[in-house]
Coordinates of C-alpha atoms in Angstrom, one line a residue:
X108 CA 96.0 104.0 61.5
X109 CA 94.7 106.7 59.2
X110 CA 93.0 109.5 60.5
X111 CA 88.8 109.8 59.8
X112 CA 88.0 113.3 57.7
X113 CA 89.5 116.2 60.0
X114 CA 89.5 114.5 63.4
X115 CA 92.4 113.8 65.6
X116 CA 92.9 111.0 67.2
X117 CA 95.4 110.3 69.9
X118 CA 97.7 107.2 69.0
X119 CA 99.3 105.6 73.1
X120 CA 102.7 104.0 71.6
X121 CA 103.2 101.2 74.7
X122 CA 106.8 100.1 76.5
X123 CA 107.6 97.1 77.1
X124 CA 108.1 98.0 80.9
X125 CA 104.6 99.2 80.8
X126 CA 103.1 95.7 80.0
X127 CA 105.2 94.5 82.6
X128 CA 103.8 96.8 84.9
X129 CA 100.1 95.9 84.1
X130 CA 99.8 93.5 81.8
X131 CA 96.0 94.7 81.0
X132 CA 97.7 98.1 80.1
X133 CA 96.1 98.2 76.7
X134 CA 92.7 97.9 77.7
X135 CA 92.7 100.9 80.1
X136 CA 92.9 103.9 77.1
X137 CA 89.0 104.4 76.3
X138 CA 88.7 105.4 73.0
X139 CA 91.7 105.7 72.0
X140 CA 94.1 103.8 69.9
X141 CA 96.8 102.0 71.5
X142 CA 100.0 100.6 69.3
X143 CA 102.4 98.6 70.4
X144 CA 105.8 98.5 68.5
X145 CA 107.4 95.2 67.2
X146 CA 110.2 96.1 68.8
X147 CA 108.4 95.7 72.6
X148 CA 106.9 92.4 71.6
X149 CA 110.7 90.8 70.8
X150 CA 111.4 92.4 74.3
X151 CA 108.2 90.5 75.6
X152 CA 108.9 87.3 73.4
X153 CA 112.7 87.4 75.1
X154 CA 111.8 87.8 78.7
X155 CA 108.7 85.3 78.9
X156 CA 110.6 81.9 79.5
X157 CA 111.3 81.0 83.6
X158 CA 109.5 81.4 87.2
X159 CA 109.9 85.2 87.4
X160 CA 107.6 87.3 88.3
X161 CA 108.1 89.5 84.8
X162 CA 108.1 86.3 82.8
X163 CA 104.4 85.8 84.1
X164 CA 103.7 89.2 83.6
X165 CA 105.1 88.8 80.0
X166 CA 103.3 85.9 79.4
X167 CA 99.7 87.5 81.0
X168 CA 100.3 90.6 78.4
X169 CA 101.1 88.5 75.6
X170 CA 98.1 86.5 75.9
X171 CA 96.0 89.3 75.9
X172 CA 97.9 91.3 72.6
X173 CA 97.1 87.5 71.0
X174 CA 93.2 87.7 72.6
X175 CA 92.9 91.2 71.2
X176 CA 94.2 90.2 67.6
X177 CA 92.5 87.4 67.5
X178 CA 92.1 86.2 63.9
X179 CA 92.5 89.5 62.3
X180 CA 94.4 90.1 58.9
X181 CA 97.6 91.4 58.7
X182 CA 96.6 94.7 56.9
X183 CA 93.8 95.1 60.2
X184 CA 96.7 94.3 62.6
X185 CA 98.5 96.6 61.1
X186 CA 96.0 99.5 61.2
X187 CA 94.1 98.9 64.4
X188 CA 92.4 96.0 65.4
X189 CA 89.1 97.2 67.5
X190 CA 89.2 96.4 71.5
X191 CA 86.1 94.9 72.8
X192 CA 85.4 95.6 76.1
X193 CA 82.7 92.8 77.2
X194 CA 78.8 94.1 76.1
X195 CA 80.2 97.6 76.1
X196 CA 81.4 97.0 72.4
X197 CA 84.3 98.0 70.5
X198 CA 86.1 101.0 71.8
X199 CA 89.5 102.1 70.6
X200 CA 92.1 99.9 68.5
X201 CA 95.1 98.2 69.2
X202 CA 97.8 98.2 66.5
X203 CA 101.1 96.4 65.9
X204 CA 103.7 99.1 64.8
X205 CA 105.8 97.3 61.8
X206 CA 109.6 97.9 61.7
X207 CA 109.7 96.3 57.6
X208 CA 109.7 99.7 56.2
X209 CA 113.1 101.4 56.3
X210 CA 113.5 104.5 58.2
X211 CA 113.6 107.6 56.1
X212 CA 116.0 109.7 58.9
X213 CA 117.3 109.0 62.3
X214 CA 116.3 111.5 65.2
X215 CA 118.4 108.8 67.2
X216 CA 121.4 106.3 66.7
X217 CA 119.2 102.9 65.6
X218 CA 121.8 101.0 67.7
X219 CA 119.4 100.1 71.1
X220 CA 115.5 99.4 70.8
X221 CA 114.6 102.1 72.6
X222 CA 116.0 104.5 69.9
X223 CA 114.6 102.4 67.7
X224 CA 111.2 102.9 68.5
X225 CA 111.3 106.4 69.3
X226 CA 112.9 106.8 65.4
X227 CA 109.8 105.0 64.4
X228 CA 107.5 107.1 66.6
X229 CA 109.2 110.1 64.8
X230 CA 107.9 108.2 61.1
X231 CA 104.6 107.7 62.2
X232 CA 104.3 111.3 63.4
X233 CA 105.6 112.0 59.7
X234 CA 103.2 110.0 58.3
X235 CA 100.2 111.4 60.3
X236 CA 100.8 115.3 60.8
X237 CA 97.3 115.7 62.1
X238 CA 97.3 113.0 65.0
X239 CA 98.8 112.9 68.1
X240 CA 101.4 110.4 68.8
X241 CA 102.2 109.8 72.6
X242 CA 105.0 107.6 74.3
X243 CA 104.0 105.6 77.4
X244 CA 106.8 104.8 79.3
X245 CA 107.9 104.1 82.9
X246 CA 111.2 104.5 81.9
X247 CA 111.9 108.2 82.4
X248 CA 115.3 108.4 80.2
X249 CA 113.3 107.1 77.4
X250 CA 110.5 110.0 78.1
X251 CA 113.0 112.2 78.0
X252 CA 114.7 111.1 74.7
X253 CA 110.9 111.0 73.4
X254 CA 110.7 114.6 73.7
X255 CA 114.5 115.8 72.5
X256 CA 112.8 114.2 69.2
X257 CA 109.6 116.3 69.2
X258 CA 107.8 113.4 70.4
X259 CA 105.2 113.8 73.2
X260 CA 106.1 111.3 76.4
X261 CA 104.1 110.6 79.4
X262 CA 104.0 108.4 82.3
X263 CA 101.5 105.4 82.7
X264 CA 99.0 106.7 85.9
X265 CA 96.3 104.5 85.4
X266 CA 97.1 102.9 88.5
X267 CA 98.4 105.7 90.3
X268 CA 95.6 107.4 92.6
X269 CA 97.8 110.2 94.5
X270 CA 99.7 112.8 93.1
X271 CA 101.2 113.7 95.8
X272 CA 102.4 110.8 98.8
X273 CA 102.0 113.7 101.4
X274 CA 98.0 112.9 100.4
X275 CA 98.2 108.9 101.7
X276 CA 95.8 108.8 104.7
X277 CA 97.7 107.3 108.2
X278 CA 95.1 105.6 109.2
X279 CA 94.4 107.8 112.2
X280 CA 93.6 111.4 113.1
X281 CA 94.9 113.4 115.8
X282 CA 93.0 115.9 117.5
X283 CA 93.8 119.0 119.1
X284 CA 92.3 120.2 122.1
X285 CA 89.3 117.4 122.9
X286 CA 87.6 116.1 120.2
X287 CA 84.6 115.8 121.9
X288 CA 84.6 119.7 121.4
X289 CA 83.7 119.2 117.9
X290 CA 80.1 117.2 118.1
X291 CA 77.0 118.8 118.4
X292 CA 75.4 115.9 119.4
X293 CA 76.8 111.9 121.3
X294 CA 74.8 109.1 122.5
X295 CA 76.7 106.4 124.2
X296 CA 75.1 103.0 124.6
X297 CA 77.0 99.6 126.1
X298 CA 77.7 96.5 124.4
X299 CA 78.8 93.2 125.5
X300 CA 82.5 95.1 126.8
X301 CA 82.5 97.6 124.2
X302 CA 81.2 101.7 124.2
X303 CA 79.8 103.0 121.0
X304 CA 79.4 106.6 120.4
X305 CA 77.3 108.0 117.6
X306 CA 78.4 111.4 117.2
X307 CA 77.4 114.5 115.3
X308 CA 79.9 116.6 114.2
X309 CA 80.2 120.5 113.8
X310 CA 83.4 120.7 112.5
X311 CA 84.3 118.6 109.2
X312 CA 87.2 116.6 110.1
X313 CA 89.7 115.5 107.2
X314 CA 87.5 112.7 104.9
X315 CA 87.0 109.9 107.2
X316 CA 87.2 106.0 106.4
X317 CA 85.7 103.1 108.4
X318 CA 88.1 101.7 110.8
X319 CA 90.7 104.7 111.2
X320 CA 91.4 106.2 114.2
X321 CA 90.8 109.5 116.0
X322 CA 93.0 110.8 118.7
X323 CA 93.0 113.9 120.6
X324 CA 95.4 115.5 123.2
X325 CA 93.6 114.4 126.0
X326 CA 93.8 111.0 125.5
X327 CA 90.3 109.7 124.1
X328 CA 90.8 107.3 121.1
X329 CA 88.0 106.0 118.9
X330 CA 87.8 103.6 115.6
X331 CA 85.4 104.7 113.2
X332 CA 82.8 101.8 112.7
X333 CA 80.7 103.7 110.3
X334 CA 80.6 107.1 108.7
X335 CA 77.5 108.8 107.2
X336 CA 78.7 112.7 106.3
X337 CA 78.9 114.0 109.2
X338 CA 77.8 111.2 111.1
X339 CA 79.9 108.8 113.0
X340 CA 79.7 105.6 114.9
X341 CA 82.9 105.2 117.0
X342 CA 84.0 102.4 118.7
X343 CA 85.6 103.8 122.4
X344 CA 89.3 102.2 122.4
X345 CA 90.6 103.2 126.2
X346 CA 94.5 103.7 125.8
X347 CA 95.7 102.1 128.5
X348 CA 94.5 98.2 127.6
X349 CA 96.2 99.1 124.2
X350 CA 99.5 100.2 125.8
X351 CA 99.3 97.2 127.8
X352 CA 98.7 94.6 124.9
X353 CA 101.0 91.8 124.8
X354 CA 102.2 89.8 121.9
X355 CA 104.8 86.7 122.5
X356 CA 106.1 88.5 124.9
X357 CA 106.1 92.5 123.1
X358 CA 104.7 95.2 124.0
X359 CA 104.0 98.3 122.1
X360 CA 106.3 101.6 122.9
X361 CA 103.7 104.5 121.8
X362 CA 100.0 104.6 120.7
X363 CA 101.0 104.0 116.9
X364 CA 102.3 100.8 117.9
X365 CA 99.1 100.0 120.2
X366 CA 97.1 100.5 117.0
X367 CA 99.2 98.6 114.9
X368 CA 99.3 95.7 117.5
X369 CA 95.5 96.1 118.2
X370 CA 95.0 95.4 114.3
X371 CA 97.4 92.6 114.0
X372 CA 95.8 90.3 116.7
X373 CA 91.7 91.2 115.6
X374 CA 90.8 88.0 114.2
X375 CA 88.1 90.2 112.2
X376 CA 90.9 92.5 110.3
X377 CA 92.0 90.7 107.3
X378 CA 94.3 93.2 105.9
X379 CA 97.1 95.1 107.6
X380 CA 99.2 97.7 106.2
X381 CA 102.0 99.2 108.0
X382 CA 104.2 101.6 106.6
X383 CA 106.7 103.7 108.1
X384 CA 110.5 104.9 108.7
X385 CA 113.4 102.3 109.1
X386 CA 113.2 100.7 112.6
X387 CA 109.0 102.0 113.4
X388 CA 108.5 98.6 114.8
X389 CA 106.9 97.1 111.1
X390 CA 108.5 93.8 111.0
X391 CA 109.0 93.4 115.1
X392 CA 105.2 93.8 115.5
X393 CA 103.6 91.7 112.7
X394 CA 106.1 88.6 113.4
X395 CA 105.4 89.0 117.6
X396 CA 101.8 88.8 116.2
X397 CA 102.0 86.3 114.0
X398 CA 103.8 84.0 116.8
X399 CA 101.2 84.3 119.2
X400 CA 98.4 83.6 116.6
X401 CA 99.6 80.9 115.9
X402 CA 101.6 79.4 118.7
X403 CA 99.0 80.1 121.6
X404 CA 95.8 81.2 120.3
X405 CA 96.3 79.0 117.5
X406 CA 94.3 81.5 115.3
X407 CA 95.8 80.2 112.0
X408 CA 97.7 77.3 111.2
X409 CA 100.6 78.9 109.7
X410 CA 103.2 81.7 108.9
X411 CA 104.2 82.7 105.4
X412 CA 106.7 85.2 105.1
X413 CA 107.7 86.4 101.9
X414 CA 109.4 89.7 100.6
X415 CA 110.0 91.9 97.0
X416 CA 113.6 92.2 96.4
X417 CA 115.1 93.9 93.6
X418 CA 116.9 90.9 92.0
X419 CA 115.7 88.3 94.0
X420 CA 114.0 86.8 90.7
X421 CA 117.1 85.7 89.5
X422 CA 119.2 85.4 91.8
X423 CA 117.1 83.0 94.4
X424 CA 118.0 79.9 91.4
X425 CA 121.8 80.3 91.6
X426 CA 121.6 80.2 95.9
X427 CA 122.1 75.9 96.6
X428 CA 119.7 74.3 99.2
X429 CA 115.8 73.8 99.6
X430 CA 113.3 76.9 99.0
X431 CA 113.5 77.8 102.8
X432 CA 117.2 77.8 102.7
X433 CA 117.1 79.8 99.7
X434 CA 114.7 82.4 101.0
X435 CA 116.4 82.7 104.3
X436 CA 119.6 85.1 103.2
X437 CA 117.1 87.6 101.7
X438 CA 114.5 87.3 105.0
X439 CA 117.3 88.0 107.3
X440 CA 115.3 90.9 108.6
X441 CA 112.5 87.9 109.9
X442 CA 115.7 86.4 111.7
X443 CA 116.7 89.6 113.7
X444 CA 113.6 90.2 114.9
X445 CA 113.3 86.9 116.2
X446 CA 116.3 87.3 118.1
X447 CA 115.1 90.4 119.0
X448 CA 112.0 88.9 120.5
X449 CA 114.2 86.6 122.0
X450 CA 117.4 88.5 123.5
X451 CA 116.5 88.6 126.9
X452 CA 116.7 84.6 127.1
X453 CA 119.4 82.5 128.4
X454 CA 120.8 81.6 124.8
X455 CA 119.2 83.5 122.2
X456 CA 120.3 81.4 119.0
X457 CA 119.2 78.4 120.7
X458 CA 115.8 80.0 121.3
X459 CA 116.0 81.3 117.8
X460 CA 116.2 77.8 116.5
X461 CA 113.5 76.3 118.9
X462 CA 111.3 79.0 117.5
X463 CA 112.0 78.1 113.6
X464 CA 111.5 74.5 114.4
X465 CA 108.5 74.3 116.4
X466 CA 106.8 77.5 114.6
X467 CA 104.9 76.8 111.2
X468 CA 106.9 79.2 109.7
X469 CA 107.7 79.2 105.9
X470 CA 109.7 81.5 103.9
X471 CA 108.7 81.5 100.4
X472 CA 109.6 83.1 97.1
X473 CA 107.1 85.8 95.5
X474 CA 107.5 83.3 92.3
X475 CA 105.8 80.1 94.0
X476 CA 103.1 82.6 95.7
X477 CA 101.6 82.4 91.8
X478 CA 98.4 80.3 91.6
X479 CA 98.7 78.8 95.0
X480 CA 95.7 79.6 97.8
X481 CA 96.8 79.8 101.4
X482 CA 93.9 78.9 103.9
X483 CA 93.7 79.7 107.9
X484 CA 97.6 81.3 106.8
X485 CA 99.3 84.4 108.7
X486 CA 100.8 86.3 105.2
X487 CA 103.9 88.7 105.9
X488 CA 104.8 90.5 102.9
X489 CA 108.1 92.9 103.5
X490 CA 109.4 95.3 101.9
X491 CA 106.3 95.5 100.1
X492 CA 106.8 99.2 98.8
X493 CA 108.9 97.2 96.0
X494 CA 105.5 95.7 94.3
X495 CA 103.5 96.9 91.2
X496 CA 99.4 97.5 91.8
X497 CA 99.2 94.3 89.6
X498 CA 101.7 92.3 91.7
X499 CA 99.9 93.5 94.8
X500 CA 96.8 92.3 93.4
X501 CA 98.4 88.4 92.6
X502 CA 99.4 88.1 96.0
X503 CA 96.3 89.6 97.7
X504 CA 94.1 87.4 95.8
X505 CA 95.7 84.2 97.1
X506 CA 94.4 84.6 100.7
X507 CA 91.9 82.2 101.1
X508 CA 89.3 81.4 104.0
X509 CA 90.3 82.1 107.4
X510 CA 93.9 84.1 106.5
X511 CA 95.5 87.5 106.8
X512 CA 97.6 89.6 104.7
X513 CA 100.5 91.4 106.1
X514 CA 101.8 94.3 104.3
X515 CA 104.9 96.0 105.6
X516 CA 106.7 98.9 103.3
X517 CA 108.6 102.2 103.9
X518 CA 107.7 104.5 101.1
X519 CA 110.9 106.4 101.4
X520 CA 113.0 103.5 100.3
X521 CA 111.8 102.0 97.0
X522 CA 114.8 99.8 95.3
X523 CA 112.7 99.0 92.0
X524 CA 113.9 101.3 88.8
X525 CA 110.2 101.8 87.5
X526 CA 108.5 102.4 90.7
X527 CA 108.1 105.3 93.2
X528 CA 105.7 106.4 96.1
X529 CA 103.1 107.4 93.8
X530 CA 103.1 104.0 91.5
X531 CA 104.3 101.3 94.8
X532 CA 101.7 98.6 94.6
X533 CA 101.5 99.9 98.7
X534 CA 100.6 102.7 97.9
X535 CA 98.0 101.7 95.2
X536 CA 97.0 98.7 97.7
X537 CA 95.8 101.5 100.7
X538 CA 94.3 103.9 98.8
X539 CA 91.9 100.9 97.0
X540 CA 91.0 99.6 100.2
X541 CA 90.3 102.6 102.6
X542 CA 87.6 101.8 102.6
X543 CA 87.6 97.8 103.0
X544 CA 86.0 97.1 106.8
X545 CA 88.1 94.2 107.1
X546 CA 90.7 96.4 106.9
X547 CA 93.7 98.8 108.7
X548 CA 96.2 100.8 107.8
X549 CA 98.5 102.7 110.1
X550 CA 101.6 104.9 109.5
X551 CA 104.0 104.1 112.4
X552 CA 105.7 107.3 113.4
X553 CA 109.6 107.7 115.7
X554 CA 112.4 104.9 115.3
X555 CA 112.7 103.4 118.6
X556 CA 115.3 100.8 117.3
X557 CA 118.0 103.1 118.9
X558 CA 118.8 106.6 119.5
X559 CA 121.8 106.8 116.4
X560 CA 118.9 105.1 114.0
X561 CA 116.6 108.2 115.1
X562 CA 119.4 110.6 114.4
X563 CA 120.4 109.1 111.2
X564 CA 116.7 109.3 109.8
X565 CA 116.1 112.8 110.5
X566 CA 119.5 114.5 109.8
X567 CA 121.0 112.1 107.2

């Protein structure tokens, strides 16, 4: 790790929780040279074994430390091993950061690992006066102890894509006035019971994604079906037959939830996202859809709900009974809104329990979702604001032919110490696929659960 002639070079120290967020962490610095301390790959080496979700992720990152090293010599290891990056070539070094060599001073008490690494940080910065040494770290107590030792600390953001969560699109754009005010130029033709309008617009309109949706105070609503600049193709969605959609026996209480509800039963949406306040309608609409889908139209075969829950890793193995029995305590939310569904009926438990025998419904750990490739399947993920980018990606990518994907997260309400709105795998998840035409996202707006639920989300 010596510096070339007068050049500086910027040296990215890893965490250990930053390779459990993204495992492929290493490869996503350029040029520069990444190091990894000894210290992080004992915490790796100790939290690998078991089903968890970090064990995998452990696992993934250690492979890929052991891919980069390949056969190199110590002394190379030990000074940067270069990263190849497919027929792009080398670019950048990866390093293991030794502990052998005794510590000259302590910024920090050598007692925990963290101070152990940020003591050695402090050596290497000793050592190379010229260079730049930077901390990556979700861990924000850590950056901060970084810094008290004159030790520069940042964030990991390569897979965060807003700054700001006031910036996440809604999935819809409402209008004042008419919209129709604001195109120069509309031709209408008729399809087999559908209206398409190609408009040209006078006014730019905030940046515009295929499939969100425009609505304007006097009641016209359109889904984008194509966008050239200014250019747009909409699809004419008349409000009443979405007010008036029906769903196992549901119907939607504003126009958000007639979106939502339109998305959830198009067989040709493959992704749904639906974030929004406690008691929007999230869960309630996606489980009334996935019923009738499955039940009467018989769109897909099957239900799979599953859920991210701070602890539910370790705790699901200590629970007794089968998987379902195990999944059900933490999926108690998928229970209520059955009965929910269901209150208006003679004896709602019993119809509760007709439902969970008769509908294909399986409840299933985030764990045994790993490697496994659900066909014709109805996927409900809750609570989803609790996932990394990279677990969003391992559960995304086990949809196969003929399924949907569910996602259902409140943004304001994140449970997992590393994560927040910016970094939730949700987040990360709408932003990447804006732009997806299989896809919808919609921000459900008001809490009809009851009138104290609205009061306690606005003035608690």
């Amino acid at each position: 790790m010596e510096a070339c002639g007068a050049t500086r070079h910027t040296f990215y120290v890893l965490d250990t929780n930053v390779l459990i967020h993204d495992p492929n962490a290493l490869l996503n610095f350029e040029e520069h040279h990444v190091i990894i301390p000894m210290t992080v790959l004992e915490e790796l080496d100790k939290l690998k074994s078991g089903k968890t979700s970090t064990a995998a992720d452990c696992r993934q990152a250690i492979r890929l430390i052991d891919q980069t090293l390949a056969d190199a010599p110590p002394e190379l290891v030990e000074s940067g091993v270069p990263i190849q990056r497919g027929k792009l070539g080398p670019h950048g070094t990866l390093a293991i950061l030794m502990d052998k060599a005794p510590l000259a001073a302590h910024c920090l008490p050598n007692d925990l690992n963290d101070n152990k690494i940020i003591n050695q940080l402090c050596q290497l910065q000793i050592r190379h006066p010229d260079n730049r040494i930077a901390l990556v770290s979700k861990d924000i107590n850590m950056r901060l102890k970084a810094r008290a030792c004159g030790i520069d600390a940042a964030d990991y953001h390569t897979d965060q894509l807003l700054d700001d969560i006031n910036l996440l699109a809604r999935g819809y754009h409402q209008i004042e006035g008419s919209f129709w005010e604001r195109a120069s130029k509309v031709e209408t033709r008729q399809l087999t019971g559908q209206t398409l309008h190609d408009v040209q617009l006078t006014d730019n309109l905030p940046a515009l994604h295929i499939n969100d949706f425009i609505i304007d105070d006097q009641g016209f609503i359109g889904q984008v079906k194509a966008v050239e600049g200014a250019h747009l193709q909409l699809l004419d969605m008349h409000q009443e037959p979405l007010m008036h959609q029906e769903a196992w026996g549901l119907r939607p209480r504003d126009i958000f939830q007639a979106l939502a509800l339109h998305a959830l039963l198009d067989p040709d949406i493959h992704l749904v996202n639906l974030t929004g306040a406690a008691g929007s309608g999230k869960t309630i609409l996606a489980l009334a859809a996935a019923i009738e889908q499955t039940m009467v139209s018989k769109t897909y075969r099957r239900i799979i709900a599953t859920r991210s829950t701070q602890g539910l890793d370790e705790d699901i193995g200590f629970l007794p009974g089968t998987e379902k029995e195990k999944m059900e305590p933490w999926l108690g939310a998928i229970t209520d809104n059955l009965e929910a569904l269901h209150m208006d009926d003679e004896c709602t438990h019993g119809s509760v329990e007709y439902i969970l025998d008769r509908v294909p419904l399986q409840f299933k750990s985030l764990n045994y979702i790993r490697g496994r490739s659900f066909q014709q399947s109805f996927i409900l993920i809750d609570e989803s604001q609790n996932l990394t980018p990279h677990q969003i990606k391992t559960i995304i990518t086990r949809a196969g032919a003929g399924s949907k994907v569910v996602c259902l997260g409140n943004l304001a309400q994140i449970d997992t110490p590393y994560l927040n709105a910016t970094s939730s795998g949700l987040t990360y998840l709408t932003e990447c696929f804006k732009d997806f035409p299989h896809g919808v996202h919609i921000h459900l707006q008001g809490v009809p659960r009851s009138v104290l639920a609205e009061y306690a989300e606005t003035h608690l």
